[in-house]
Coordinates of C-alpha atoms and ligand atoms in Angstrom, one line a residue:
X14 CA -20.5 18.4 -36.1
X15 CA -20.1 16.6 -33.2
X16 CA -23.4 16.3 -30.5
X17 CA -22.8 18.7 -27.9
X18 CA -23.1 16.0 -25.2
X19 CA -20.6 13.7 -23.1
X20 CA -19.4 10.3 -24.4
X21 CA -21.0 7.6 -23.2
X22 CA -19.7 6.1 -20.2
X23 CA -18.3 9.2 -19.4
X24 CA -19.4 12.0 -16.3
X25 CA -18.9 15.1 -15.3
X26 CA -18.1 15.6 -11.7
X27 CA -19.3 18.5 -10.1
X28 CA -20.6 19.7 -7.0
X29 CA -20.7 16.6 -4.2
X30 CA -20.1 13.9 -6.4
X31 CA -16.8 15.9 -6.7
X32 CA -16.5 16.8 -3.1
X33 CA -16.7 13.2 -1.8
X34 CA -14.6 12.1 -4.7
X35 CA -11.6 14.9 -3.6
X36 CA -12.6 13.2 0.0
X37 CA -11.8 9.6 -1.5
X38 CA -8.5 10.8 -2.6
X39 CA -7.6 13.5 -0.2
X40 CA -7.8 10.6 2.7
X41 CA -6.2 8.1 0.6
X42 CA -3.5 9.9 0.1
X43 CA -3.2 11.2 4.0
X44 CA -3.7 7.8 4.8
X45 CA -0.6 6.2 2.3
X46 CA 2.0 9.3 3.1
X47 CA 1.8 7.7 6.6
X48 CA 3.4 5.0 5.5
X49 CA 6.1 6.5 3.4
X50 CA 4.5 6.5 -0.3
X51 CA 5.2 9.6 -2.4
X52 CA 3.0 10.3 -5.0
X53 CA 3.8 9.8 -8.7
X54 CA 2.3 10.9 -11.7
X55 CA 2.7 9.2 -15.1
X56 CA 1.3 9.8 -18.4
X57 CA -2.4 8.9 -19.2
X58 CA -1.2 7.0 -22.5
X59 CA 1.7 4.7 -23.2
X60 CA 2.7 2.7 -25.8
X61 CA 0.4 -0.2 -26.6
X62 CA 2.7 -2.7 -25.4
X63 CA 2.9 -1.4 -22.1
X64 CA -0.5 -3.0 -21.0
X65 CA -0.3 -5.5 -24.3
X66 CA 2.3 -7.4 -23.1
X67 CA 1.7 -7.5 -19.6
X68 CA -1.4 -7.1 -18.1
X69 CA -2.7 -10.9 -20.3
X70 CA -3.4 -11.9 -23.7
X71 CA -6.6 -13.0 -22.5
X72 CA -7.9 -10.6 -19.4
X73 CA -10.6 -8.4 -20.4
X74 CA -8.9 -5.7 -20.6
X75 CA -6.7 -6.7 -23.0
X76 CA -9.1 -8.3 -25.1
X77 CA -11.9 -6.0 -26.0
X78 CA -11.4 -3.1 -22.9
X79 CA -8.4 -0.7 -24.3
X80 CA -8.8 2.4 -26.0
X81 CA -6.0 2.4 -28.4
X82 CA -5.3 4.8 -30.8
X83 CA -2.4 5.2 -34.0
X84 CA -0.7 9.2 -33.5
X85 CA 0.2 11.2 -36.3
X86 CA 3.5 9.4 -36.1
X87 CA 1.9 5.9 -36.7
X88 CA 3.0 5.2 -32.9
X89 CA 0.5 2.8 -31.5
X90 CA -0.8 4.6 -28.3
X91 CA -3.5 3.5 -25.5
X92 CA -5.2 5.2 -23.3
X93 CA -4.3 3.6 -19.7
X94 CA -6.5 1.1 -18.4
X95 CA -5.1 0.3 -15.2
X96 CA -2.3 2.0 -13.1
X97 CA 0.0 -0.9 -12.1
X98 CA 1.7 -1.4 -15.4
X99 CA 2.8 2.3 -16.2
X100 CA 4.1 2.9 -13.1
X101 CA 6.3 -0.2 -13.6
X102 CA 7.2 0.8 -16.7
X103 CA 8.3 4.2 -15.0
X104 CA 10.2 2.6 -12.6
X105 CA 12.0 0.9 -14.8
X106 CA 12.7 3.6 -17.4
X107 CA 13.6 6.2 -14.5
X108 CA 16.2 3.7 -13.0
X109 CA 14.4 3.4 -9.9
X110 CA 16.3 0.1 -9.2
X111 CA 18.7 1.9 -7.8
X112 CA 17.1 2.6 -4.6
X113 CA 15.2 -0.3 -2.9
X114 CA 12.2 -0.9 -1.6
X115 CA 10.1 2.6 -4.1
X116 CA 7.3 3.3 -2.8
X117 CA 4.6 4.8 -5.0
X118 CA 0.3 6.2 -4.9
X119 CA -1.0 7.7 -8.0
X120 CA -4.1 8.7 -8.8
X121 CA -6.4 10.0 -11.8
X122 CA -8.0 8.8 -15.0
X123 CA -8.6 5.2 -16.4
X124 CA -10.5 3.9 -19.6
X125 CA -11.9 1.0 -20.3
X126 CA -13.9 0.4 -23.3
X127 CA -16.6 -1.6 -21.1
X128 CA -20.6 -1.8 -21.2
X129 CA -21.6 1.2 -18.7
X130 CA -23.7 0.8 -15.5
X131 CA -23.9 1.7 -12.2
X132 CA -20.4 1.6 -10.7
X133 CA -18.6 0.9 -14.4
X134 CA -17.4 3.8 -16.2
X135 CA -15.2 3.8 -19.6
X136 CA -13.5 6.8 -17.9
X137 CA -13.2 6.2 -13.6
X138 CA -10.7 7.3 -11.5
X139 CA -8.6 5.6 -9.7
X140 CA -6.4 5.8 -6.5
X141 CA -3.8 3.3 -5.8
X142 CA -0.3 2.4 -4.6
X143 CA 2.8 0.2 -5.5
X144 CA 5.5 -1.2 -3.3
X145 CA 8.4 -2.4 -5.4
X146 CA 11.4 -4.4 -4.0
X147 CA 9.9 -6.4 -0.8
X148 CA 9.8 -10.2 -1.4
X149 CA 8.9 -10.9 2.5
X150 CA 4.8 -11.3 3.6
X151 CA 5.4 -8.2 5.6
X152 CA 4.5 -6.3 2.8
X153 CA 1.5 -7.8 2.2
X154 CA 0.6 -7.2 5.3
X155 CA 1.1 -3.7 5.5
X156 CA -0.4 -3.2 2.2
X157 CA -3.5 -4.5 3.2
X158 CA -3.6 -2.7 6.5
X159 CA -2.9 0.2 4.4
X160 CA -5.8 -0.5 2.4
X161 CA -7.9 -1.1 5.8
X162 CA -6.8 2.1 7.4
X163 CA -8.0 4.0 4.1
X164 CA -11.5 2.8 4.6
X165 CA -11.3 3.4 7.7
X166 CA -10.8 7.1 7.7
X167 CA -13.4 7.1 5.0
X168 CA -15.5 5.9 8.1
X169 CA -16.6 2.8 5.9
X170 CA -15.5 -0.3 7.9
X171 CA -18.8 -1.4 8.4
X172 CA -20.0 -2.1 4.7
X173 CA -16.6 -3.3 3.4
X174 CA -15.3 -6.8 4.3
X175 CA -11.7 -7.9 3.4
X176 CA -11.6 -11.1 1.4
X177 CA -8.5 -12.9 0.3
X178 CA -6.6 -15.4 -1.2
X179 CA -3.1 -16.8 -2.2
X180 CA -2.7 -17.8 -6.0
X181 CA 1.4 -18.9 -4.8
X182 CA 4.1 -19.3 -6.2
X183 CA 4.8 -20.5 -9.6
X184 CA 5.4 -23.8 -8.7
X185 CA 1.8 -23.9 -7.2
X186 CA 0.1 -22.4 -10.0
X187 CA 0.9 -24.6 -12.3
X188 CA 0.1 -27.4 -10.5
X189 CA -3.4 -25.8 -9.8
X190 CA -3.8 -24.6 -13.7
X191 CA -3.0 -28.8 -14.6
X192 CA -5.5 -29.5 -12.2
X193 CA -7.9 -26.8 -13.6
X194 CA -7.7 -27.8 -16.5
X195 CA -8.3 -31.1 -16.5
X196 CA -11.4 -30.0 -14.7
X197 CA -12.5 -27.6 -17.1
X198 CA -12.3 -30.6 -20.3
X199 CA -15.1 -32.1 -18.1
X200 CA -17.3 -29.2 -18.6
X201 CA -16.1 -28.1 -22.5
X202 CA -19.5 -28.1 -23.6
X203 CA -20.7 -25.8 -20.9
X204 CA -18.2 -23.1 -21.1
X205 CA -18.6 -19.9 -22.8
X206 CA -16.7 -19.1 -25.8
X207 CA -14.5 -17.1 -24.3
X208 CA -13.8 -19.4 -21.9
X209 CA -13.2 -22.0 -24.5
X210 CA -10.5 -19.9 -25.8
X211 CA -9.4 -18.8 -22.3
X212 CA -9.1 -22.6 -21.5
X213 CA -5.9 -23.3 -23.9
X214 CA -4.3 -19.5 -23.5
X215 CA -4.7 -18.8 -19.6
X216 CA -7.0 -21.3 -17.6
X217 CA -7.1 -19.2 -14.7
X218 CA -8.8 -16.6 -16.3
X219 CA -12.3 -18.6 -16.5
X220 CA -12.4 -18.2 -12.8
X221 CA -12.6 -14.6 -12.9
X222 CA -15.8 -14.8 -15.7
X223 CA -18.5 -12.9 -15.3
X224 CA -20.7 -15.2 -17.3
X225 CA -23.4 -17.4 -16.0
X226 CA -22.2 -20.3 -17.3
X227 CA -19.0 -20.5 -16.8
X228 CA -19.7 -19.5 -13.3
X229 CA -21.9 -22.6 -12.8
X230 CA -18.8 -24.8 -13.7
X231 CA -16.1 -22.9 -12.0
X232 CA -18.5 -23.1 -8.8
X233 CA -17.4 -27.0 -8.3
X234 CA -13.8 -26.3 -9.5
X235 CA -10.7 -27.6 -7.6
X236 CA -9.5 -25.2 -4.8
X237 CA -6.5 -23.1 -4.9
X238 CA -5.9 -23.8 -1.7
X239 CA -5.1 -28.0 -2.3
X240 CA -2.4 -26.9 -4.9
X241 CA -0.1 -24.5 -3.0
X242 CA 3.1 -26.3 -2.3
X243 CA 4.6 -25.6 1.6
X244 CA 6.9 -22.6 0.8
X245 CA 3.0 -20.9 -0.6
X246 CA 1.4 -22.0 2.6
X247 CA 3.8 -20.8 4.5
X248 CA 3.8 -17.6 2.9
X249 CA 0.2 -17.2 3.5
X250 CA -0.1 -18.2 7.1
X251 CA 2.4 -15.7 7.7
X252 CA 0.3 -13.5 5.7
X253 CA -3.6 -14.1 7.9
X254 CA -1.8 -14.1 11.0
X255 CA -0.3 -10.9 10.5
X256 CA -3.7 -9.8 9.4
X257 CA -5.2 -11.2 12.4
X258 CA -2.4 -9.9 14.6
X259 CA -3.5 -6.4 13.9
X260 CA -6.9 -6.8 14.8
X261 CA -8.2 -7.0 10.9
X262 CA -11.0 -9.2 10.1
X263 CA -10.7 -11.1 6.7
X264 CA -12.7 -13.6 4.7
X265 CA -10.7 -16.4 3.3
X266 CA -12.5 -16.5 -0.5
X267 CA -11.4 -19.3 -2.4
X268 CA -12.4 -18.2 -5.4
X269 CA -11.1 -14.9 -6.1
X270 CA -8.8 -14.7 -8.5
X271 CA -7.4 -11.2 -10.1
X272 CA -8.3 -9.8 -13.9
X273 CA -4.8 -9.7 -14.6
X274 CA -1.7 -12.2 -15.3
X275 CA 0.9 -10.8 -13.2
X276 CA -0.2 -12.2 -9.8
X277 CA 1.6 -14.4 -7.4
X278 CA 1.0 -15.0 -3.7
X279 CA -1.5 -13.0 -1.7
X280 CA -4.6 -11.2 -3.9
X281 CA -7.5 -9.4 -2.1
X282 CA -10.6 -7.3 -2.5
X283 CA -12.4 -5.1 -0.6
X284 CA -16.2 -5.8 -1.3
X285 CA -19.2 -5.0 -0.1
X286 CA -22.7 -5.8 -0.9
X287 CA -24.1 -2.0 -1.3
X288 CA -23.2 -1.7 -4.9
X289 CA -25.2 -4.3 -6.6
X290 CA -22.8 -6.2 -8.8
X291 CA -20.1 -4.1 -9.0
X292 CA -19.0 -4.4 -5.1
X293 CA -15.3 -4.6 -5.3
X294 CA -14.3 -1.5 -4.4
X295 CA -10.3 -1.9 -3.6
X296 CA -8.5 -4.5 -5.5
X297 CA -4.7 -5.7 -5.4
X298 CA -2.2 -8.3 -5.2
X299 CA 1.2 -9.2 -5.4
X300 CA 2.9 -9.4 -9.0
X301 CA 6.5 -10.5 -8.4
X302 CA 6.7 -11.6 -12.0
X303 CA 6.1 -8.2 -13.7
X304 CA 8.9 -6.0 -13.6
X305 CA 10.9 -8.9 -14.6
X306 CA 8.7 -9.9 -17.6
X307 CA 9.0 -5.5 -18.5
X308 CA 13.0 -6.2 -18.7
X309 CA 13.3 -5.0 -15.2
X310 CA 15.2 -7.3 -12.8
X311 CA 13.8 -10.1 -10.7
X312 CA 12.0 -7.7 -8.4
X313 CA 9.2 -8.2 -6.5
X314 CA 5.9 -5.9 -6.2
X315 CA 2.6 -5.8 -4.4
X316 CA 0.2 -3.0 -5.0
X317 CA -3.8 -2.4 -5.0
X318 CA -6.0 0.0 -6.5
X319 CA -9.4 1.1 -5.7
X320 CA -12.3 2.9 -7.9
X321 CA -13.0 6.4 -6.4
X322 CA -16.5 6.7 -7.9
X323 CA -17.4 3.0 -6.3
X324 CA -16.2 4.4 -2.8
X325 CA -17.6 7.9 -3.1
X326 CA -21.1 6.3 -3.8
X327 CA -20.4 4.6 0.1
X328 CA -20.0 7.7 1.7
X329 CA -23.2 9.3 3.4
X330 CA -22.5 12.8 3.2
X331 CA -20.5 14.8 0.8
X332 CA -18.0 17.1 2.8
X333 CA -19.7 20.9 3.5
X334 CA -18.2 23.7 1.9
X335 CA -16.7 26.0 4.4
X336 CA -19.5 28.8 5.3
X337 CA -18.0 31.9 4.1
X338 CA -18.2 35.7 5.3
X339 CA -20.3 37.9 3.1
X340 CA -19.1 41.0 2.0
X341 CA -22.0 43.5 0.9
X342 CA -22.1 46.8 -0.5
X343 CA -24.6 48.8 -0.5
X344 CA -24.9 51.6 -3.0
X345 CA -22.5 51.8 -6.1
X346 CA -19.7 54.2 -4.3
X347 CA -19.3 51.6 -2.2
X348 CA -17.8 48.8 -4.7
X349 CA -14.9 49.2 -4.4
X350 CA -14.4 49.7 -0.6
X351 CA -16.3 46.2 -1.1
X352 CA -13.9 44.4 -3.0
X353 CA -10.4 46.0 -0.5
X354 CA -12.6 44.2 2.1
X355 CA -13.2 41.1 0.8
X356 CA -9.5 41.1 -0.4
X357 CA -8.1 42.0 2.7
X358 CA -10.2 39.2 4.5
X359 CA -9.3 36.4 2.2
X360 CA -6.1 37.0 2.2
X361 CA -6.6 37.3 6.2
X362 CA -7.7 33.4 5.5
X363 CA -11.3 34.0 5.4
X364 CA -13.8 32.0 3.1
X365 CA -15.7 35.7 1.6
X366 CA -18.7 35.4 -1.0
X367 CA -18.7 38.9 -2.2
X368 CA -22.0 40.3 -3.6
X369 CA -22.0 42.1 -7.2
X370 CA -26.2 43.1 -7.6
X371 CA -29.2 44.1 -6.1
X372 CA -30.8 45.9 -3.3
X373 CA -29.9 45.1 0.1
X374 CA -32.8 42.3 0.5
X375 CA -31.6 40.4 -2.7
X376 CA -28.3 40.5 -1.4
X377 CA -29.3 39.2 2.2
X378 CA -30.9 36.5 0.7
X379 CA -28.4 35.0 -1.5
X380 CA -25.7 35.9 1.3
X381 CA -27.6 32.7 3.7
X382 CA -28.0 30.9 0.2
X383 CA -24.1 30.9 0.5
X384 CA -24.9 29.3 4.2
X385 CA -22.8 32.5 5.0
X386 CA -21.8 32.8 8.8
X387 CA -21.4 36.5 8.8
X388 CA -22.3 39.6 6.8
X389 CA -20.6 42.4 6.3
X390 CA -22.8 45.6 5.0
X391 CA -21.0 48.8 3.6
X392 CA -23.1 51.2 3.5
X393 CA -22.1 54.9 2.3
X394 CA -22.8 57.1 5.4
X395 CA -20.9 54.6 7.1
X396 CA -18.1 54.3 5.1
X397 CA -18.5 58.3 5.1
X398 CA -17.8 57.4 9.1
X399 CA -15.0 54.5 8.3
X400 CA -17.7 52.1 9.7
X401 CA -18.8 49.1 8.8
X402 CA -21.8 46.8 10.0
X403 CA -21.3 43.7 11.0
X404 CA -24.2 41.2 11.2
X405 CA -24.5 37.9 13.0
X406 CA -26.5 35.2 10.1
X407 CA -27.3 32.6 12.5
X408 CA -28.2 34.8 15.4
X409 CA -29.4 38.1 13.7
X410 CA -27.9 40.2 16.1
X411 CA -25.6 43.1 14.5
X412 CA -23.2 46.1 15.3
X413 CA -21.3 48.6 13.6
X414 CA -17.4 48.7 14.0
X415 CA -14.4 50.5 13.0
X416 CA -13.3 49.7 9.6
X417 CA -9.3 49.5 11.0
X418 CA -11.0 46.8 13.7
X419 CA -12.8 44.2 11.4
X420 CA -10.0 42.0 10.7
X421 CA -9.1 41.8 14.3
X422 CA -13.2 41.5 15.3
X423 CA -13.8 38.2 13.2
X424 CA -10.8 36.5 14.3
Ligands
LIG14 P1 -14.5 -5.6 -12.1 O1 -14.4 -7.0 -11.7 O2 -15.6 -4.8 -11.4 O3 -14.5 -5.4 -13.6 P2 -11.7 -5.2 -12.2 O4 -11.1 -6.5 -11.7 O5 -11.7 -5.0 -13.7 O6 -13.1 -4.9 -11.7 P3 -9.4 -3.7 -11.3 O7 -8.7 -3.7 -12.6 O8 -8.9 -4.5 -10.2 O9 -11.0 -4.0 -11.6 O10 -9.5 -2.2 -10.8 C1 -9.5 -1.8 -9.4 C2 -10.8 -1.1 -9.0 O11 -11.1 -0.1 -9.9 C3 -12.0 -2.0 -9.0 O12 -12.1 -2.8 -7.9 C4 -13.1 -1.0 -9.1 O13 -13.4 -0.4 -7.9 C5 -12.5 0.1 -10.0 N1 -13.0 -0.1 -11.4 C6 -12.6 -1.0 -12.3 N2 -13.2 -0.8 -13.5 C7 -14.0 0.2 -13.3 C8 -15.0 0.9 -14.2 N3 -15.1 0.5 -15.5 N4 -15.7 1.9 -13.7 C9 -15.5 2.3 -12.4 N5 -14.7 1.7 -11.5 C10 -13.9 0.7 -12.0
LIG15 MG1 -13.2 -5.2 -15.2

């Protein structure tokens, strides 16, 4: 059998490491409903070929990050990896087409078959949203603002900075990957293997290594920004002044590149420098290529996604548990009064800890272990009286009331 333990790279979430990451999500979601995006939840597997064939041959994930898996029908299944792709697929096989610009936030589950460390999971969570069917810079705009105002309600402006950059169109990029690769010959020697490989299949993708060496050779590689042709500039411009116009700081980083192939035009991270090496925290770009290349239509799509677990570990504080009431009977007769009370009162929309054991004392005590507000103590000759006590936690101070008034007393 089995060891009774949790994979690795897997966690349990429970108590505030849950709270904050509910937080993460509660406020992203808030935050992206405010602009119109409606939740949508796909399946946590798809068919191989969903990510296979679209995410790149040679990205990480693709190459030696995807948990796939044959069914009992000899299907070829994987576990999803990334959210982007099956919500495209989705999109596509629900005939969203119809009905331009779809606007979509998901969030839940990923895996990743990767080596595990702080901030790098094989199963994380993600939150993240796709807009579908807007070719103009606006989006990108708004997307990123978007992306600001989330952090921003997470109260964590001040250890994220906004960096970004424009990959442009296809023209551009392939005059920057002729230019790249010329570059790279230079350096053969140097280069990983990976990145040897990753020099005839997808150039681009030895910017985005995490290996030393290749990232002493890509540090002296030809900009991105010398190779976009004016229709990229343009688009670009239009993108940091709109940026700018809002009152959003960004960093211009030439260098960043995205893990995956479908990216055009404007990518950008949210990083910050509190999470050792794994500081992106929010991730995204613009893949007008992709629904295409899944049989979809020449439409375009811009979308970002960021790790919950990376932005719970920002926040400070995980949110407090409301204090409840506690509801105490004293003496066994009393029970069930007990429970009618604590029934009555929840359903009155009162937060009530009732308590099953022990004398009095015991009871107290784990009633402020709760962080309880309020107690209230059933005692027989009261009941007796239809009376209750009602005791003050943080003050100490107590009375006895009318069982018919209690739900009008704690309002
Ligand atoms: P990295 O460069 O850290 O490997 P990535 O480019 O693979 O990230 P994306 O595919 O862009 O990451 O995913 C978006 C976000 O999801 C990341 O910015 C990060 O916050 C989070 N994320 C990605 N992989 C993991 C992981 N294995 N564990 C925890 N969070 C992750
Ligand atoms: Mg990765």
């Amino acid at each position: 059998m089995a060891k009774i333990q949790n994979v690795r790279g897997t966690y349990d979430l429970y108590g505030e490491a849950k709270r904050k990451a509910k937080k993460v999500i509660a406020t992203g979601s808030a935050t992206v409903e405010k602009y119109g995006f409606e939740e949508i939840e796909t399946p946590i597997f798809e068919f191989t070929e969903v990510f296979s064939r679209n995410l790149g041959d040679t990205s990480d994930i693709v190459t030696k990050e995807m948990y796939c898996f044959e069914d009992r029908g000899g299907e070829s299944l994987t576990l999803r990896p990334e959210g982007t792709a099956g919500v495209v697929r989705s999109f596509i096989s629900e005939g969203m087409q119809q009905n331009l610009p779809v606007k979509l936030y998901y969030a839940g589950p990923m895996f990743r078959y990767e080596r595990p460390q702080k901030g790098r999971q094989r199963q994380f969570t993600q939150f993240g949203c796709e807009l579908l069917g807007v070719e103009t810079p606006q989006a990108d705009i708004e997307l990123i603002a978007m992306a600001y105002e989330f952090v921003e309600n997470l109260g964590l402006t001040g250890s994220v900075t906004v960096e970004i950059n424009s990959l442009g169109d296809k023209e551009s990029r392939d005059t920057y990957r002729t230019k790249l690769v010329s570059y790279l010959r230079e350096y053969y020697d140097e280069l990983s293997e990976d990145s040897k490989n990753r020099l005839e299949k997808n150039p681009l993708r030895v910017l985005d290594s995490k290996e030393e060496c290749d990232k002493a050779v890509v540090a002296n590689a030809p900009l991105y920004a010398d190779s976009l042709n004016e229709n990229s500039k343009k688009f670009f411009d239009t993108v940091l002044n709109g940026l700018s116009d809002l009152g959003i700081s960004y960093r211009v980083n030439n260098r960043l590149v995205r893990g995956l192939d479908y990216y055009s035009h404007t990518v950008f991270e949210l990083v910050t420098d509190k999470l050792g090496a794994q500081g992106t925290v929010l991730a995204g770009g613009r893949y007008d290529g992709l629904v295409e290349q899944m049989g979809g239509g020449n439409i375009s799509g811009i979308g970002w996604a960021c790790g919950v677990e990376r932005l719970s570990m920002l926040l400070d504080a995980a949110p407090a548990l409301p204090r409840p009431i506690a509801v105490i009977p004293v003496g066994e007769d009393t029970q069930q009064v007990a429970l009618k009370i604590a029934y009555k009162l929840r359903r009155a929309g009162h937060h009530v800890e009732l308590s099953y054991s022990g004398n009095l004392k015991k009871r107290m005590i784990k009633a402020n272990k709760a962080n309880a507000y309020l107690a209230v103590i059933i005692g027989s000759d009261e009941l007796a009286a239809e009376q209750v006590t009602l005791k003050d936690l943080d003050k100490g101070e107590q009375k006895t009331i009318a069982l018919t008034d209690l739900i009008k007393e704690i309002k």
